[in-house]
Amino acid sequence: MSVRKYPNPSFFKAKNRMDWKAQAANMKEIGGIIGGMLKETDWKDFFGRQGKNLKSDAKRVQKEFESFAKMSMKERADLILKGEKKLGKLYRAGDMATVRREWRGLRDTGVDFYEWLRMWGMLLATFSKDLVPALNATFYYRWMISYMCCVGFMDKNTMGQRGRALKMSHEMIYCIFRYVAENLVFLAKCDRKNGNSDELNKKTVLFDEMTMGQIMAGFPKLLGIPYQLMPVFLVSEIDQLTCIPYLDAVESFGLPADTCPVPSSECGALVVDALPHMGSCFISSSMPCDGSVMASSYVSRRFPDLPTFHLTFPVRYEYEETVEDATEDVKECIKFVERITGEKWDWNNYFTCMKRFNEETAYELEKWEVNKTDYPQIIGPSYELFRKWNYEMDGGSDPRVIKSCKKVQKLMLDAYERKEEAWPGKMKYRAIVWSCPAHYYANFTNWLANCWGVDVLVEMESLNFTKPLETEDKETALMDLSRLYERMVMRRHTNGGYQNVVDELWRQCEAWNVDIIIMYQHVSCKNMSTLQGILDEQAREKGYHMIWIEHDLMDPRTVSRKSMRAKVNEYMRTVMKATPCDDSLLDFDDESAM
Amino acid sequence: MRDLKHLIYFENLLDNADNELVEKAKQDGKLAVGYTCYHIPEVLLNVDRCFSVRLRAPRTGSIDIATYYMSNYTCEFARSLVERGIEGGYQFLDGLAGVDACSMMNRFYEHFEILKMNSKENFFVTHTDMPYKVEDYSVRSYVKQMRIRLLDVMEKNLGVDTSDAAIRKAVEEHNKVCRILTEIGEMRKADNPVITGYEYHILNLVSYTCPKYLILPYLEETLEELKTRKPDPKPWFRARVSIVGSEIDDPSLTKLIEECGALVVSDRYCYGSTPGREVIELNDEEPALDQICRFYMEHSECARYISDEKVQQRRTTADRLAKEFKADGIIYEQMKFCDFWGFERALVTHIMSEEMGWPVLSIDRPYNARSSGQLRTRFQAFVESLEIKKIHKNNAEKAKKEEA
């Protein structure tokens, strides 16, 4: 029988078996650490800095008041109704957050505040479903603390947006954090150091990294969790500073610093025991790259008793003859989950979810169609994040996502009819993002739009498999599922031959009618960096503006955000001879900002 | 020890990919098929008129152009091959058999195609897919890949016979080479071996890079010579080491280690003899291709294999070789920027040392390591530490005996 509610309510209700003695011991240790920190804090310096900040705040308020006083009535009305235009002043050197929230105009600030409240309401309601282990997780894992600033992340991702674009972004961010909050509760409940719920652990299947969740649609009574996603990857997009200790730990352990920071951080998290001890089994995967393949052996090493299945898809996925091997592997994976958990694969539920997923895909394609026109609507990091964490990860299992899709769809079409601009007055250039993006942690897409009017219409990571999945024939359905997995985020382009990333780029540039290619050069991404010369050469031949931006997903010490922005500033100034939309954003300090 | 009769000749053969014997074979009307990875079964490239050449980029100097194409933080081996290809160093090839096993090496094959490094009319670059684990269905998939993406491509472009009979014939010749190298390799087990690690490395490399039928007589003669070769009365080395890790096609690395006082007794790395120089036993019931593919998958020690049994196999093999060849320690090495061996080396170094009790030296290295002062220092320090351990062990045993 198919389960209707999502997530399955029994997951929240599963009984915990907390070892209170161990919790007390942990609290004692935490108390000791906090005590030590308090003791070692230079209070004079601390209060000195607070005093300085207060003075700086007072100065800022005074300056803002004076500038408002100097404005004409028209300018004042514009500021009150449409919001502020100089966003650089929201940043202060050394601060982790902006000095205040953005004034978006009367109506949009109201919308923003409502969404802020809605987000907090959802977070509190979700965590209240099992508050003790969820809160207790903050005493075990430093990454849990970073989630406290998720509302700041919401502000960051909507910076400069107005009207329907703002509403759409909020709707999508809400979905993302609902997914995050629910999974955090489950992680806390399952963690043997914490909630220690045997009942839930028996039902929990762990997935490697960014492996999509569609396969779990056939197991509605089980809980599939992308194991390292919350503690490492997703949190690093909110707070880039989170993974630094993991990288340092694994490099001290002996891992070369030239490997991709994503699997490196995951391995580092294992080295310092920052991943929950949980689950009935683990599905490791060969996706998306070589480093990622190797990270699974670190999981097996840390948790030798955790039964593991290695889900491995062919690299040359365009070869039709490899589909059989991939499908066999999916079948074996299903058998493995059945054997470990005792659950049976439910075709009805799988087909129901895939029908929903196909519908979501149709919505995705419609978004693309609108963005290809002269009036793109859903642009910015919220959309890309939504696509990655909701559309792809839950993969049709969550009926609430489709409701959001519908809502966003309506807003998008309304905005399109009215020819609205996502960033009013800042729609100058059409851009595509290629390679591993830095939108989120560095807030780069928003900055590009707000500072230079460079609007990112689509990114490489979105352009994945869009063929409707089979929902009737079982064998074909599994073949389609394999094809989907083979073409998942990152893998679709970086695997299977250079054509998938080089030729594909030129095809997409034409389809989206772009002027600028934001070419991220993620240090240590070998699949991409081995093509840099070819990409560079062909871009020149084809006459595209390609701006190379070096960055490091998880370690701002390698490439600072300031130097990333400087690359664009220089290109826009010297090559494009462009004038910035907001010169206050040309140079600011956000090195400590989340 | 007296120098081996053909050593200098072998060394010269390794100075160029397009060496004297390769040229000779070409004159004989043979067709050269290049490859780099163990996952392309060498025997399949030696069917009919074809002969295999495992590609190297000897005497690599600047790799600036390849670095422009592939950036400066990618595998130097792949970049050196691209550089040599751009220079025209692989023009002698008639085909290139690629395997999409590691992303950087795959890009080498792709650059070969994109930059049109070979202008021969029927020249081909083929890309094959390689499974990550050994299951019945993945073996089937591998067989299919070798048939569709390799043998059929060779047949179509070069007009060669890739039938079961042709494959079996290639295996026979391959096995002759393997038997000789295995027999020579076994000699390294002796307390005072008649062959050095460097010499063995040279012999093994020529067997990969030269046409089999032309190198065989030299190898046979060398084997006979070794049977009667007298070792130095007192061993010249201070310790015995086993090497495990990623690709080494540069014998001067082995030379560097031996100059520091360590005899290299086993070579478990890509382009080494384990795996690579094992005899392939075929039965008559099953198609040769199926048996060969299974053999290669089972024998592969590539860090890319993700499944638990293969992960364990790699550790067991390293331990077994070190024991069988009486090594005092293990050198775990990786080519800089190699993701597979980077992760493997970091983890297994701890396991080998903390759980299996092996003294381990863990290094990453450039493609050309000969002139690395840093590596020399590390090798010297490792040899000293092994010596000290030996002295302590001997003293302890002596004390025990005296007590008894």
PDB file of N, CA, C and O in Angstrom, chain A residues 3 5-16 126 129-130 133 182-183 185-190 197-205 216 219-225 343 397 400:
ATOM      1  N   VAL A   3       2.190   4.932   0.738  1.00  0.00           N
ATOM      2  CA  VAL A   3       2.078   5.857   1.867  1.00  0.00           C
ATOM      3  C   VAL A   3       1.706   7.215   1.308  1.00  0.00           C
ATOM      4  O   VAL A   3       2.252   7.667   0.319  1.00  0.00           O
ATOM      5  N   LYS A   5       1.253  10.405   3.176  1.00  0.00           N
ATOM      6  CA  LYS A   5       1.893  11.600   3.748  1.00  0.00           C
ATOM      7  C   LYS A   5       3.390  11.575   3.528  1.00  0.00           C
ATOM      8  O   LYS A   5       4.005  10.512   3.545  1.00  0.00           O
ATOM      9  N   TYR A   6       3.937  12.760   3.341  1.00  0.00           N
ATOM     10  CA  TYR A   6       5.382  12.837   3.136  1.00  0.00           C
ATOM     11  C   TYR A   6       5.949  13.927   4.018  1.00  0.00           C
ATOM     12  O   TYR A   6       5.414  15.019   4.047  1.00  0.00           O
ATOM     13  N   PRO A   7       7.019  13.693   4.720  1.00  0.00           N
ATOM     14  CA  PRO A   7       7.632  12.387   4.910  1.00  0.00           C
ATOM     15  C   PRO A   7       6.750  11.493   5.777  1.00  0.00           C
ATOM     16  O   PRO A   7       5.910  11.995   6.505  1.00  0.00           O
ATOM     17  N   ASN A   8       6.972  10.227   5.664  1.00  0.00           N
ATOM     18  CA  ASN A   8       6.207   9.256   6.422  1.00  0.00           C
ATOM     19  C   ASN A   8       6.177   9.657   7.905  1.00  0.00           C
ATOM     20  O   ASN A   8       7.225   9.754   8.540  1.00  0.00           O
ATOM     21  N   PRO A   9       4.966   9.937   8.473  1.00  0.00           N
ATOM     22  CA  PRO A   9       4.895  10.418   9.870  1.00  0.00           C
ATOM     23  C   PRO A   9       5.560   9.473  10.865  1.00  0.00           C
ATOM     24  O   PRO A   9       6.016   9.907  11.934  1.00  0.00           O
ATOM     25  N   SER A  10       5.609   8.186  10.503  1.00  0.00           N
ATOM     26  CA  SER A  10       6.208   7.230  11.455  1.00  0.00           C
ATOM     27  C   SER A  10       7.699   7.523  11.681  1.00  0.00           C
ATOM     28  O   SER A  10       8.257   7.155  12.707  1.00  0.00           O
ATOM     29  N   PHE A  11       8.325   8.204  10.725  1.00  0.00           N
ATOM     30  CA  PHE A  11       9.746   8.520  10.907  1.00  0.00           C
ATOM     31  C   PHE A  11       9.931   9.491  12.077  1.00  0.00           C
ATOM     32  O   PHE A  11      10.857   9.361  12.866  1.00  0.00           O
ATOM     33  N   PHE A  12       9.034  10.473  12.161  1.00  0.00           N
ATOM     34  CA  PHE A  12       9.139  11.426  13.274  1.00  0.00           C
ATOM     35  C   PHE A  12       8.769  10.766  14.594  1.00  0.00           C
ATOM     36  O   PHE A  12       9.295  11.092  15.643  1.00  0.00           O
ATOM     37  N   LYS A  13       7.809   9.828  14.490  1.00  0.00           N
ATOM     38  CA  LYS A  13       7.301   9.213  15.726  1.00  0.00           C
ATOM     39  C   LYS A  13       8.204   8.098  16.242  1.00  0.00           C
ATOM     40  O   LYS A  13       8.005   7.623  17.366  1.00  0.00           O
ATOM     41  N   ALA A  14       9.134   7.677  15.437  1.00  0.00           N
ATOM     42  CA  ALA A  14       9.999   6.561  15.862  1.00  0.00           C
ATOM     43  C   ALA A  14      10.625   6.868  17.220  1.00  0.00           C
ATOM     44  O   ALA A  14      11.068   7.987  17.477  1.00  0.00           O
ATOM     45  N   LYS A  15      10.626   5.846  18.041  1.00  0.00           N
ATOM     46  CA  LYS A  15      11.063   6.052  19.431  1.00  0.00           C
ATOM     47  C   LYS A  15      12.584   6.236  19.515  1.00  0.00           C
ATOM     48  O   LYS A  15      13.344   5.486  18.907  1.00  0.00           O
ATOM     49  N   ASN A  16      12.986   7.249  20.281  1.00  0.00           N
ATOM     50  CA  ASN A  16      14.422   7.442  20.518  1.00  0.00           C
ATOM     51  C   ASN A  16      14.875   6.550  21.662  1.00  0.00           C
ATOM     52  O   ASN A  16      14.052   6.094  22.475  1.00  0.00           O
ATOM     53  N   THR A 126       8.986  22.119  12.531  1.00  0.00           N
ATOM     54  CA  THR A 126       9.663  20.873  12.140  1.00  0.00           C
ATOM     55  C   THR A 126      10.537  20.355  13.270  1.00  0.00           C
ATOM     56  O   THR A 126      10.479  19.173  13.623  1.00  0.00           O
ATOM     57  N   LYS A 129       8.959  18.588  16.175  1.00  0.00           N
ATOM     58  CA  LYS A 129       8.472  17.207  16.024  1.00  0.00           C
ATOM     59  C   LYS A 129       9.321  16.240  16.826  1.00  0.00           C
ATOM     60  O   LYS A 129       8.887  15.158  17.181  1.00  0.00           O
ATOM     61  N   ASP A 130      10.569  16.597  17.028  1.00  0.00           N
ATOM     62  CA  ASP A 130      11.404  15.845  17.982  1.00  0.00           C
ATOM     63  C   ASP A 130      12.562  16.751  18.395  1.00  0.00           C
ATOM     64  O   ASP A 130      13.683  16.633  17.902  1.00  0.00           O
ATOM     65  N   PRO A 133      16.571  15.530  20.486  1.00  0.00           N
ATOM     66  CA  PRO A 133      17.763  15.119  19.722  1.00  0.00           C
ATOM     67  C   PRO A 133      18.207  16.177  18.716  1.00  0.00           C
ATOM     68  O   PRO A 133      19.408  16.368  18.505  1.00  0.00           O
ATOM     69  N   GLU A 182      13.729  18.820   7.946  1.00  0.00           N
ATOM     70  CA  GLU A 182      13.212  17.466   8.196  1.00  0.00           C
ATOM     71  C   GLU A 182      14.360  16.457   8.252  1.00  0.00           C
ATOM     72  O   GLU A 182      14.404  15.607   9.143  1.00  0.00           O
ATOM     73  N   ASN A 183      15.269  16.600   7.336  1.00  0.00           N
ATOM     74  CA  ASN A 183      16.389  15.656   7.327  1.00  0.00           C
ATOM     75  C   ASN A 183      17.312  15.841   8.530  1.00  0.00           C
ATOM     76  O   ASN A 183      17.887  14.872   9.019  1.00  0.00           O
ATOM     77  N   VAL A 185      16.319  16.658  11.485  1.00  0.00           N
ATOM     78  CA  VAL A 185      15.645  15.967  12.597  1.00  0.00           C
ATOM     79  C   VAL A 185      15.906  14.460  12.496  1.00  0.00           C
ATOM     80  O   VAL A 185      16.228  13.798  13.491  1.00  0.00           O
ATOM     81  N   PHE A 186      15.813  13.944  11.285  1.00  0.00           N
ATOM     82  CA  PHE A 186      16.034  12.498  11.103  1.00  0.00           C
ATOM     83  C   PHE A 186      17.486  12.119  11.439  1.00  0.00           C
ATOM     84  O   PHE A 186      17.726  11.085  12.068  1.00  0.00           O
ATOM     85  N   LEU A 187      18.406  12.953  10.995  1.00  0.00           N
ATOM     86  CA  LEU A 187      19.819  12.657  11.289  1.00  0.00           C
ATOM     87  C   LEU A 187      20.028  12.598  12.801  1.00  0.00           C
ATOM     88  O   LEU A 187      20.692  11.701  13.319  1.00  0.00           O
ATOM     89  N   ALA A 188      19.436  13.571  13.482  1.00  0.00           N
ATOM     90  CA  ALA A 188      19.610  13.642  14.937  1.00  0.00           C
ATOM     91  C   ALA A 188      18.962  12.445  15.626  1.00  0.00           C
ATOM     92  O   ALA A 188      19.508  11.873  16.575  1.00  0.00           O
ATOM     93  N   LYS A 189      17.792  12.070  15.132  1.00  0.00           N
ATOM     94  CA  LYS A 189      17.101  10.927  15.742  1.00  0.00           C
ATOM     95  C   LYS A 189      17.872   9.625  15.522  1.00  0.00           C
ATOM     96  O   LYS A 189      17.955   8.775  16.397  1.00  0.00           O
ATOM     97  N   CYS A 190      18.421   9.492  14.322  1.00  0.00           N
ATOM     98  CA  CYS A 190      19.120   8.243  13.995  1.00  0.00           C
ATOM     99  C   CYS A 190      20.484   8.142  14.699  1.00  0.00           C
ATOM    100  O   CYS A 190      20.889   7.038  15.076  1.00  0.00           O
ATOM    101  N   SER A 197      17.711   6.154  17.636  1.00  0.00           N
ATOM    102  CA  SER A 197      16.443   5.477  17.403  1.00  0.00           C
ATOM    103  C   SER A 197      16.660   4.229  16.558  1.00  0.00           C
ATOM    104  O   SER A 197      16.827   4.305  15.335  1.00  0.00           O
ATOM    105  N   ASP A 198      16.620   3.078  17.206  1.00  0.00           N
ATOM    106  CA  ASP A 198      16.785   1.815  16.469  1.00  0.00           C
ATOM    107  C   ASP A 198      15.686   1.650  15.443  1.00  0.00           C
ATOM    108  O   ASP A 198      15.912   1.177  14.333  1.00  0.00           O
ATOM    109  N   GLU A 199      14.491   2.082  15.873  1.00  0.00           N
ATOM    110  CA  GLU A 199      13.314   1.941  15.019  1.00  0.00           C
ATOM    111  C   GLU A 199      13.529   2.687  13.694  1.00  0.00           C
ATOM    112  O   GLU A 199      13.230   2.163  12.622  1.00  0.00           O
ATOM    113  N   LEU A 200      14.062   3.898  13.783  1.00  0.00           N
ATOM    114  CA  LEU A 200      14.262   4.681  12.563  1.00  0.00           C
ATOM    115  C   LEU A 200      15.504   4.211  11.801  1.00  0.00           C
ATOM    116  O   LEU A 200      15.511   4.179  10.571  1.00  0.00           O
ATOM    117  N   ASN A 201      16.522   3.835  12.538  1.00  0.00           N
ATOM    118  CA  ASN A 201      17.739   3.360  11.863  1.00  0.00           C
ATOM    119  C   ASN A 201      17.470   2.149  10.984  1.00  0.00           C
ATOM    120  O   ASN A 201      18.043   2.017   9.913  1.00  0.00           O
ATOM    121  N   LYS A 202      16.584   1.296  11.466  1.00  0.00           N
ATOM    122  CA  LYS A 202      16.251   0.096  10.680  1.00  0.00           C
ATOM    123  C   LYS A 202      15.642   0.470   9.340  1.00  0.00           C
ATOM    124  O   LYS A 202      15.721  -0.281   8.364  1.00  0.00           O
ATOM    125  N   LYS A 203      14.988   1.618   9.320  1.00  0.00           N
ATOM    126  CA  LYS A 203      14.290   2.038   8.087  1.00  0.00           C
ATOM    127  C   LYS A 203      15.129   2.993   7.255  1.00  0.00           C
ATOM    128  O   LYS A 203      14.669   3.478   6.231  1.00  0.00           O
ATOM    129  N   THR A 204      16.315   3.311   7.733  1.00  0.00           N
ATOM    130  CA  THR A 204      17.072   4.366   7.054  1.00  0.00           C
ATOM    131  C   THR A 204      18.150   3.818   6.124  1.00  0.00           C
ATOM    132  O   THR A 204      18.979   3.005   6.532  1.00  0.00           O
ATOM    133  N   VAL A 205      18.101   4.299   4.908  1.00  0.00           N
ATOM    134  CA  VAL A 205      19.107   3.928   3.904  1.00  0.00           C
ATOM    135  C   VAL A 205      19.929   5.179   3.605  1.00  0.00           C
ATOM    136  O   VAL A 205      19.372   6.221   3.242  1.00  0.00           O
ATOM    137  N   MET A 216      14.541   5.574  -4.017  1.00  0.00           N
ATOM    138  CA  MET A 216      13.811   5.344  -2.771  1.00  0.00           C
ATOM    139  C   MET A 216      12.301   5.473  -2.947  1.00  0.00           C
ATOM    140  O   MET A 216      11.542   5.127  -2.047  1.00  0.00           O
ATOM    141  N   PHE A 219      10.526   2.487  -2.229  1.00  0.00           N
ATOM    142  CA  PHE A 219      10.519   2.034  -0.822  1.00  0.00           C
ATOM    143  C   PHE A 219       9.871   3.111   0.056  1.00  0.00           C
ATOM    144  O   PHE A 219      10.554   3.775   0.843  1.00  0.00           O
ATOM    145  N   PRO A 220       8.566   3.289  -0.095  1.00  0.00           N
ATOM    146  CA  PRO A 220       7.922   4.400   0.630  1.00  0.00           C
ATOM    147  C   PRO A 220       7.983   4.269   2.145  1.00  0.00           C
ATOM    148  O   PRO A 220       7.816   5.246   2.855  1.00  0.00           O
ATOM    149  N   LYS A 221       8.213   3.052   2.618  1.00  0.00           N
ATOM    150  CA  LYS A 221       8.246   2.900   4.079  1.00  0.00           C
ATOM    151  C   LYS A 221       9.648   3.105   4.631  1.00  0.00           C
ATOM    152  O   LYS A 221       9.874   3.019   5.829  1.00  0.00           O
ATOM    153  N   LEU A 222      10.573   3.328   3.721  1.00  0.00           N
ATOM    154  CA  LEU A 222      11.956   3.555   4.168  1.00  0.00           C
ATOM    155  C   LEU A 222      12.323   5.022   4.018  1.00  0.00           C
ATOM    156  O   LEU A 222      11.718   5.763   3.251  1.00  0.00           O
ATOM    157  N   LEU A 223      13.350   5.380   4.756  1.00  0.00           N
ATOM    158  CA  LEU A 223      13.826   6.754   4.690  1.00  0.00           C
ATOM    159  C   LEU A 223      15.192   6.770   3.996  1.00  0.00           C
ATOM    160  O   LEU A 223      16.138   6.151   4.471  1.00  0.00           O
ATOM    161  N   GLY A 224      15.253   7.479   2.875  1.00  0.00           N
ATOM    162  CA  GLY A 224      16.541   7.599   2.176  1.00  0.00           C
ATOM    163  C   GLY A 224      17.149   8.948   2.480  1.00  0.00           C
ATOM    164  O   GLY A 224      16.504   9.976   2.296  1.00  0.00           O
ATOM    165  N   ILE A 225      18.377   8.928   2.970  1.00  0.00           N
ATOM    166  CA  ILE A 225      19.026  10.204   3.314  1.00  0.00           C
ATOM    167  C   ILE A 225      20.369  10.301   2.601  1.00  0.00           C
ATOM    168  O   ILE A 225      21.191   9.395   2.707  1.00  0.00           O
ATOM    169  N   GLU A 343      12.158  -4.783   3.478  1.00  0.00           N
ATOM    170  CA  GLU A 343      11.059  -4.136   2.741  1.00  0.00           C
ATOM    171  C   GLU A 343      11.026  -4.630   1.300  1.00  0.00           C
ATOM    172  O   GLU A 343      12.060  -5.045   0.770  1.00  0.00           O
ATOM    173  N   SER A 397       9.066  12.340  -4.831  1.00  0.00           N
ATOM    174  CA  SER A 397       8.507  11.648  -3.669  1.00  0.00           C
ATOM    175  C   SER A 397       7.655  12.588  -2.813  1.00  0.00           C
ATOM    176  O   SER A 397       6.689  12.165  -2.191  1.00  0.00           O
ATOM    177  N   ARG A 400       4.454  17.865  -1.699  1.00  0.00           N
ATOM    178  CA  ARG A 400       4.409  19.307  -1.411  1.00  0.00           C
ATOM    179  C   ARG A 400       5.223  20.098  -2.437  1.00  0.00           C
ATOM    180  O   ARG A 400       4.962  21.266  -2.684  1.00  0.00           O
TER     181      ARG A 400
END
